[in-house]
XYZ file of C-alpha atoms in Angstrom:
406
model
C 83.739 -81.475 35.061
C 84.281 -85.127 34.583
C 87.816 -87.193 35.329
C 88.720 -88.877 32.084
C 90.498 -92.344 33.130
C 93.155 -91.149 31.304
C 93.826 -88.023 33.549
C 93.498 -90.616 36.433
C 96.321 -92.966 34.872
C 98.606 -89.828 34.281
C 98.049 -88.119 38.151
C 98.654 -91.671 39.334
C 101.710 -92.417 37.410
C 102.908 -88.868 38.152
C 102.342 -89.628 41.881
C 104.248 -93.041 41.693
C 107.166 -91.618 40.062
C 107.521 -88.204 42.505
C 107.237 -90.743 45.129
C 109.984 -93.126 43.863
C 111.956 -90.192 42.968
C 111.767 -89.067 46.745
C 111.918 -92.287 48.329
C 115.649 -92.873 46.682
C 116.715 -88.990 46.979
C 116.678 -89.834 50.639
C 118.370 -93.137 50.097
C 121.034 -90.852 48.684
C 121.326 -88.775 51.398
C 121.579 -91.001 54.080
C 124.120 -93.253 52.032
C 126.174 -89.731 51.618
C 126.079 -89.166 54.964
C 127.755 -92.689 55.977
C 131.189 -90.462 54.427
C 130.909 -88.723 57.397
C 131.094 -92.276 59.288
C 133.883 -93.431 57.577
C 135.517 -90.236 58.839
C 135.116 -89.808 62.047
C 135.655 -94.001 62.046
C 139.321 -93.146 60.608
C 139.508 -90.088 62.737
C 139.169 -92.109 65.840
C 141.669 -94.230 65.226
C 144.794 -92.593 63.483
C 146.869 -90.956 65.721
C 146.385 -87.050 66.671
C 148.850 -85.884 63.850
C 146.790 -87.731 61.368
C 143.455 -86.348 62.419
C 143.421 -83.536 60.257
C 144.635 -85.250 57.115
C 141.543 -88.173 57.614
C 138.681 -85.457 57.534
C 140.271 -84.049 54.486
C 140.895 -87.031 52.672
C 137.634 -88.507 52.995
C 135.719 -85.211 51.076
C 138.361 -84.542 48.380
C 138.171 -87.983 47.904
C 133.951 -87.797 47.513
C 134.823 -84.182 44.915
C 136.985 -86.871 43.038
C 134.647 -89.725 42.853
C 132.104 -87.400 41.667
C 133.546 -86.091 38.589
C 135.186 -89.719 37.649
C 131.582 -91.391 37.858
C 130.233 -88.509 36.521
C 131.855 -88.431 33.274
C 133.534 -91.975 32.940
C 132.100 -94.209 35.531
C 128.254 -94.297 34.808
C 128.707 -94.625 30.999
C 130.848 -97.080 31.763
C 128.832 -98.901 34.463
C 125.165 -98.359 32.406
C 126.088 -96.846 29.142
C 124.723 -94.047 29.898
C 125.404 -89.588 30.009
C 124.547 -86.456 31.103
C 125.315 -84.746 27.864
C 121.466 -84.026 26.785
C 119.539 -80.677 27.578
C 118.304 -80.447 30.783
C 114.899 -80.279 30.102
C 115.564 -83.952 29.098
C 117.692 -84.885 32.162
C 115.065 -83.925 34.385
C 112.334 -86.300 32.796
C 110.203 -87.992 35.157
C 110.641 -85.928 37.863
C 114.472 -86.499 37.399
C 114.463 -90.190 38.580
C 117.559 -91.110 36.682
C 119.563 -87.846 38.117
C 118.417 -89.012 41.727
C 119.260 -92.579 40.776
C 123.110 -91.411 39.510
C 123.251 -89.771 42.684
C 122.335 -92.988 45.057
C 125.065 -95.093 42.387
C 127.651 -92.157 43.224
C 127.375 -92.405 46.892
C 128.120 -95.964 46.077
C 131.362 -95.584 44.028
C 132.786 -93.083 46.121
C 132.420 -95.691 49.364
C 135.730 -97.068 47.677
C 138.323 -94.528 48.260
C 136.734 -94.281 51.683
C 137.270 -97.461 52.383
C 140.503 -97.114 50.773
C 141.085 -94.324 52.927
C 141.488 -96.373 56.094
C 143.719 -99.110 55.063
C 146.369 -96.370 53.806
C 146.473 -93.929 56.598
C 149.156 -92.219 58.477
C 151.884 -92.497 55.315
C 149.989 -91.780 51.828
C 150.527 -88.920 49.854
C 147.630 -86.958 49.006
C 147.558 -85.607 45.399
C 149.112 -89.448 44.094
C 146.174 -91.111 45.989
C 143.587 -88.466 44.634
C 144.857 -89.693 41.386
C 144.421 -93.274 42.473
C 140.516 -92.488 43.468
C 139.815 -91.137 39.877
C 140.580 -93.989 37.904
C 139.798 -96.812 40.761
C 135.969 -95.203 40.875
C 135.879 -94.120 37.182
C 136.834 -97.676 35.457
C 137.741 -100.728 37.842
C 134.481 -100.086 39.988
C 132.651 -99.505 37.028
C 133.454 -102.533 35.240
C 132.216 -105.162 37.659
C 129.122 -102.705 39.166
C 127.971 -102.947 35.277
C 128.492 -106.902 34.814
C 126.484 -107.515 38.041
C 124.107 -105.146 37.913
C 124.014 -103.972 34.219
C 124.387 -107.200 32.582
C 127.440 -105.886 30.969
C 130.037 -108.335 29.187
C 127.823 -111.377 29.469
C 128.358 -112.468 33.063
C 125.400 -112.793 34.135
C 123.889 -114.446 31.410
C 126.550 -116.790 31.692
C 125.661 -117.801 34.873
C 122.287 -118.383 34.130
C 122.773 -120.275 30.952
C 125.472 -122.588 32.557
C 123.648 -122.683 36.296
C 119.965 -121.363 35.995
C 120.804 -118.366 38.463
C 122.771 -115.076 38.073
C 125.272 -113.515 40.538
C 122.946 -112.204 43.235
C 124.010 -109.155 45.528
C 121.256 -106.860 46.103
C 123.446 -104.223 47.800
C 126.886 -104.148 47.392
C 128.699 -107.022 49.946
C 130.841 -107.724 47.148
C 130.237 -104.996 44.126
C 131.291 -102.471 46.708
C 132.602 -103.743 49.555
C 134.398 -106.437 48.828
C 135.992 -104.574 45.185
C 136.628 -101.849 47.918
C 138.646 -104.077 50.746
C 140.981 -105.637 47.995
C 141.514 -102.670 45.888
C 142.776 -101.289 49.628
C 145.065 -104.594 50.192
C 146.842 -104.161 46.927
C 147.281 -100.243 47.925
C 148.843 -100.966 51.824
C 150.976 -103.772 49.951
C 152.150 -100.920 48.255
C 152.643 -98.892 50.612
C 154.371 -101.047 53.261
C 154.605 -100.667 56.863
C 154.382 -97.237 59.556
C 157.269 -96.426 60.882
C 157.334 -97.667 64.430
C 155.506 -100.695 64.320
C 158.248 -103.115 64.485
C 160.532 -102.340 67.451
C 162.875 -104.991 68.895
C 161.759 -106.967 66.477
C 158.444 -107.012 67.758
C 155.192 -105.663 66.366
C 153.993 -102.776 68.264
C 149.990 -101.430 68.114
C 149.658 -97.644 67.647
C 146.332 -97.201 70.116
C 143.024 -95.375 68.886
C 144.020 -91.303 69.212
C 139.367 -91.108 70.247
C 137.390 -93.559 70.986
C 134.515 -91.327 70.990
C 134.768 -90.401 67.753
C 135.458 -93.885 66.361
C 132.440 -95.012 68.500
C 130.358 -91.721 66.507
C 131.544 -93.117 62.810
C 130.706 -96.835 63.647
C 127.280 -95.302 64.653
C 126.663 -92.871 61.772
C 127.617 -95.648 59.076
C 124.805 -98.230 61.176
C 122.226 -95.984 60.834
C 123.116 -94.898 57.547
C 123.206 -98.583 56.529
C 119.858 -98.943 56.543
C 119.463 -96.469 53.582
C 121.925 -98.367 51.606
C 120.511 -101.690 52.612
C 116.623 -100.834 52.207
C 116.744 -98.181 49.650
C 118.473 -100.235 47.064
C 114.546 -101.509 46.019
C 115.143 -98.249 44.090
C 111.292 -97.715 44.615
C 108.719 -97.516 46.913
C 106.763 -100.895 45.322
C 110.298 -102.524 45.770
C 111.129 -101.828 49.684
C 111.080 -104.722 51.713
C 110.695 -104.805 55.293
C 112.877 -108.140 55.264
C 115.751 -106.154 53.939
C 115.674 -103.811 56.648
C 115.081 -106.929 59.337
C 117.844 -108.900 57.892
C 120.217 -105.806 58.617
C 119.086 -105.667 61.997
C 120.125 -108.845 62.613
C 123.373 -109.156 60.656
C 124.412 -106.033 62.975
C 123.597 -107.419 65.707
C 125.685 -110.584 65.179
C 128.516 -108.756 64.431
C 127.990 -107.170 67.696
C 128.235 -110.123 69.898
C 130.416 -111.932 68.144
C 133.110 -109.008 68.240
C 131.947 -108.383 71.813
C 133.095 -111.716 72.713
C 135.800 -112.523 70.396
C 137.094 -108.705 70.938
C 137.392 -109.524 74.404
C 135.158 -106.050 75.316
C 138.131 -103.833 73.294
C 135.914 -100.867 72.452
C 137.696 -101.322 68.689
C 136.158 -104.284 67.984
C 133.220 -103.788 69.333
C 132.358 -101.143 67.128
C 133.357 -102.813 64.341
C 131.930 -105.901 64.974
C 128.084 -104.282 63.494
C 129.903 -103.023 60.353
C 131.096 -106.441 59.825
C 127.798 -107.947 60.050
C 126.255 -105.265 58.106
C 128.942 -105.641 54.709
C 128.191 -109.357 54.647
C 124.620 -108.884 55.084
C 124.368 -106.567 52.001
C 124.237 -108.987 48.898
C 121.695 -111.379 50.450
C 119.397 -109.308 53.082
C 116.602 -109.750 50.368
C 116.876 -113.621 50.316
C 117.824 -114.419 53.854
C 115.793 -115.700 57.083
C 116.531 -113.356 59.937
C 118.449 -116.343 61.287
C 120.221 -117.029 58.931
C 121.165 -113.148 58.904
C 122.108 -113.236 62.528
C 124.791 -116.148 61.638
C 126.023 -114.717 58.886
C 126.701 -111.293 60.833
C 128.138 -113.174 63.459
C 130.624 -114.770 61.316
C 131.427 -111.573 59.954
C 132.351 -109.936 63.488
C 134.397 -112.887 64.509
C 136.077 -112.603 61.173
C 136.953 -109.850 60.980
C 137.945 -109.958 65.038
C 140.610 -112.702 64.314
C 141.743 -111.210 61.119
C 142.528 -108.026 61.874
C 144.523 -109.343 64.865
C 146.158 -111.700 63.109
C 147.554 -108.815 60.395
C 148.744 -106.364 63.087
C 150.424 -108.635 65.678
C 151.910 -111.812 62.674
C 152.223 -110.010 59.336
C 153.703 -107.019 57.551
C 150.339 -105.751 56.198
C 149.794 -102.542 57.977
C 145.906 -102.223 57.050
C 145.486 -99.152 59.705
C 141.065 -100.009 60.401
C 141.074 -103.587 59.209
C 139.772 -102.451 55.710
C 140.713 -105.693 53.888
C 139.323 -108.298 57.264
C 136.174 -106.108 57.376
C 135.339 -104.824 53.662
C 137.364 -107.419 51.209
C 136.968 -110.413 53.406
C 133.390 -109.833 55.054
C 132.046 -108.749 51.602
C 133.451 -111.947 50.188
C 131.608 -113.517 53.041
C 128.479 -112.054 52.248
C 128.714 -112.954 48.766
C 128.817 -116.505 49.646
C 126.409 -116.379 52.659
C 123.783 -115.137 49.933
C 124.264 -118.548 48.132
C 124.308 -120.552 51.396
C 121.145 -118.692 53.782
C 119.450 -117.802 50.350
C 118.486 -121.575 50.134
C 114.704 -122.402 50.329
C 115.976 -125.610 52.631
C 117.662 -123.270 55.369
C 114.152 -120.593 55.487
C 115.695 -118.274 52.613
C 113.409 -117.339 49.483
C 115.633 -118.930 47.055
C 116.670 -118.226 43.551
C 120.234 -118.414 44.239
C 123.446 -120.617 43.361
C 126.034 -121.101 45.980
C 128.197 -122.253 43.264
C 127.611 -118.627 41.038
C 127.693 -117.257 44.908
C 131.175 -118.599 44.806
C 132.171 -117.856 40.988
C 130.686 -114.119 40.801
C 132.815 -113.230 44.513
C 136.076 -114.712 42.849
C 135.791 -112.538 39.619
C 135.384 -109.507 41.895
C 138.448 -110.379 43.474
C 140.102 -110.551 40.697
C 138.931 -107.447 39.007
C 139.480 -105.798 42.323
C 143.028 -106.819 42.714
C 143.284 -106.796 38.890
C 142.780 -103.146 38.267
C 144.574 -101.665 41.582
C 147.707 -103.664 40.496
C 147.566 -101.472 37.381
C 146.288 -98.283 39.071
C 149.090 -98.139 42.074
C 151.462 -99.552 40.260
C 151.558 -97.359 37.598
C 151.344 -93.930 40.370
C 153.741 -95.629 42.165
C 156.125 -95.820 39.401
C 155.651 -92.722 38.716
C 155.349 -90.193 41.356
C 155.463 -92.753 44.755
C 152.813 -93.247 47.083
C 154.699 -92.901 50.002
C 155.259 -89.781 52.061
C 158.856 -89.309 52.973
C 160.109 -90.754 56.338
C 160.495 -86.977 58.152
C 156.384 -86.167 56.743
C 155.431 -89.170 57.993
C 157.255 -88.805 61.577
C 155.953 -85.212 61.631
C 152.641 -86.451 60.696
C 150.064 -85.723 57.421
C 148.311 -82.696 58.908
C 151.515 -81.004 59.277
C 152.984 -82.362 56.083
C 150.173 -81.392 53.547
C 147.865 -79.013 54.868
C 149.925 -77.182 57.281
C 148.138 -77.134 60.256
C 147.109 -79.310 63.423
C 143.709 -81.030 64.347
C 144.045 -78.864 67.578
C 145.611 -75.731 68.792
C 148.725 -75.510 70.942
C 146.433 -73.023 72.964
């Protein structure tokens, strides 16, 4: 029986797409499983009556995130729906489900970020509210202009600078929009109780180390899926991405190391650091250039985050905004700077679009969350009342402690 070239062309194409369907299911899954980092990270460092309340917060906020992308956030973001037969959906092995999946994983890193900046004295329901419309239209919005071409941005750019806005995964489409959606929301929500005593600001200490030290580890490892994996295919994976990460990490590391002064805290946030800025230009970068932009990123976020808690009245609880809004910014504009043929990158890149495309992210970013707190906080408040907060959120919403009195 003879092999018509045909048959060949259709068992090969068959092959390529099962493959790339695979290839970015388990992108998905190890980018899902970084919500388990950002847990335990928060976990780790609220205080024990606050324990509870993170683990929670973290997977209604992921049930939310899913339903807003779902039915508002993808259409908006790609103009596209789930509202065919699913004999239809599932064309070509389902790619496109698989691919909504890996994009949802993304969106829903918002409210987790979110999440941290806010602890210790949000209401829950209000802030559940918050996630819906933060993931299902101002995420949406600039994820589509950047990486859907939607509203003209991009060909803007090119038109006016030869070069669109490059981020290949996410420094500023999700961390960045992510870090200053969370600013706007702690402006909101003001200080803890406690921190200023004699007027003096006081540091509430990490309730586990171990467990922060568990979620900075789970979201490194699960980095690498949302770092390498966004080729999207097998053809597209790129060994430089996952070197560049490597690096950027590893900056972080030492920097915070030695800017942190060995505090455990930094330390293991120093690698996140490195590995947000690293995200929109790991495809462009020399692993040099990498490993400086990573190390700017730990000391950033290093003297940030110290300068907020000890100088200022922003009570950003894990350094959200120094670590997500500002690294991610940084990585924006690293992309435009270590992308540069002249300093070993591959090119293609504008530091001046670098520049532009991190500004309107800002802006959209702080934009929308003016609108979407502002408008819950009118509304129902944000704030839980001074004797829930004392007694602490496990106690105050779900009723029960992160350990027995046994």
């Amino acid at each position: 029986m003879s092999v018509t070239a045909s048959q060949v062309h259709g068992a090969v194409q068959t092959l390529t797409q099962s493959s790339d369907t695979l290839f970015l299911l388990l992108g998905a899954i190890m980018v899902f499983l970084m919500h388990a980092g950002f847990a335990f990270l928060e976990v780790g460092t609220v205080r024990h009556k606050n324990q509870v309340n993170a683990l929670v917060k973290i997977l209604a906020d992921f049930g939310i995130s899913a339903l807003a992308y779902f039915f508002i956030g993808y259409w908006v973001a790609y103009g596209a729906n789930f509202f065919a037969d699913a004999q239809t959906l599932s064309q070509g092995n389902g790619y496109e489900l698989v691919k909504f999946f890996f994009l949802l994983t993304f969106a829903a890193a918002i409210p987790a970020i979110v999440s941290g900046g806010i602890a210790e004295r949000a209401r829950f329901y209000p802030i559940l509210v918050a996630t819906f419309f933060t993931v299902g239209l101002v995420y949406p919005v600039f994820e589509g202009m950047i990486w859907n071409g939607n509203f003209g941005l991009q060909a803007w750019f090119e038109s006016q600078f030869g070069y669109g806005f490059h981020d290949f995964a996410g420094s500023v489409v999700v961390h960045g929009v992510g870090g200053w959606i969370a600013l706007v929301a702690v402006l909101f929500l003001g200080m803890r109780k406690g921190r200023i005593r004699a007027g003096k600001h006081t540091n509430f200490a990490p309730s586990n180390i171990p467990f922060l030290a568990l979620g900075a580890w789970i979201l490194c490892v699960g980095w690498f899926g949302f770092n390498v994996m966004s080729a999207q295919t097998l053809n597209g994976i790129s060994g430089l991405v996952a070197m560049n990460s490597l690096m950027a990490m590893v900056g972080g590391i030492v920097a915070a190391l030695i800017a942190g002064k060995n505090d455990p805290g930094f330390i293991h946030n120093g690698p996140l650091a490195g590995l947000v800025a690293i995200c929109a230009g790991s495809d462009l970068m020399h692993p040099i250039g990498s490993l400086i932009t990573g190390a700017v990123a730990g000391a950033l976020f290093v003297y940030l985050f110290t300068y907020l808690q000890n100088k200022t009245k922003i009570d950003d609880v894990l350094g959200v905004w120094p670590l997500h809004g500002v690294c991610g910014a940084w990585g924006g504009i690293a992309a435009g700077i270590f992308g540069q043929t002249a300093l070993g990158g591959l090119g293609g890149v504008s530091f001046v679009v670098q520049l532009l495309g991190t500004l309107v992210g800002i802006g959209i970013a702080v934009g929308g969350a003016l609108v979407v707190y502002g408008i819950i906080n009118k509304v129902s408040g944000l704030r839980l009342s001074e004797e829930d907060e004392f007694n602490g959120a496990d106690l105050a919403i779900h009723k029960i402690s992160a350990t027995s009195d046994d």
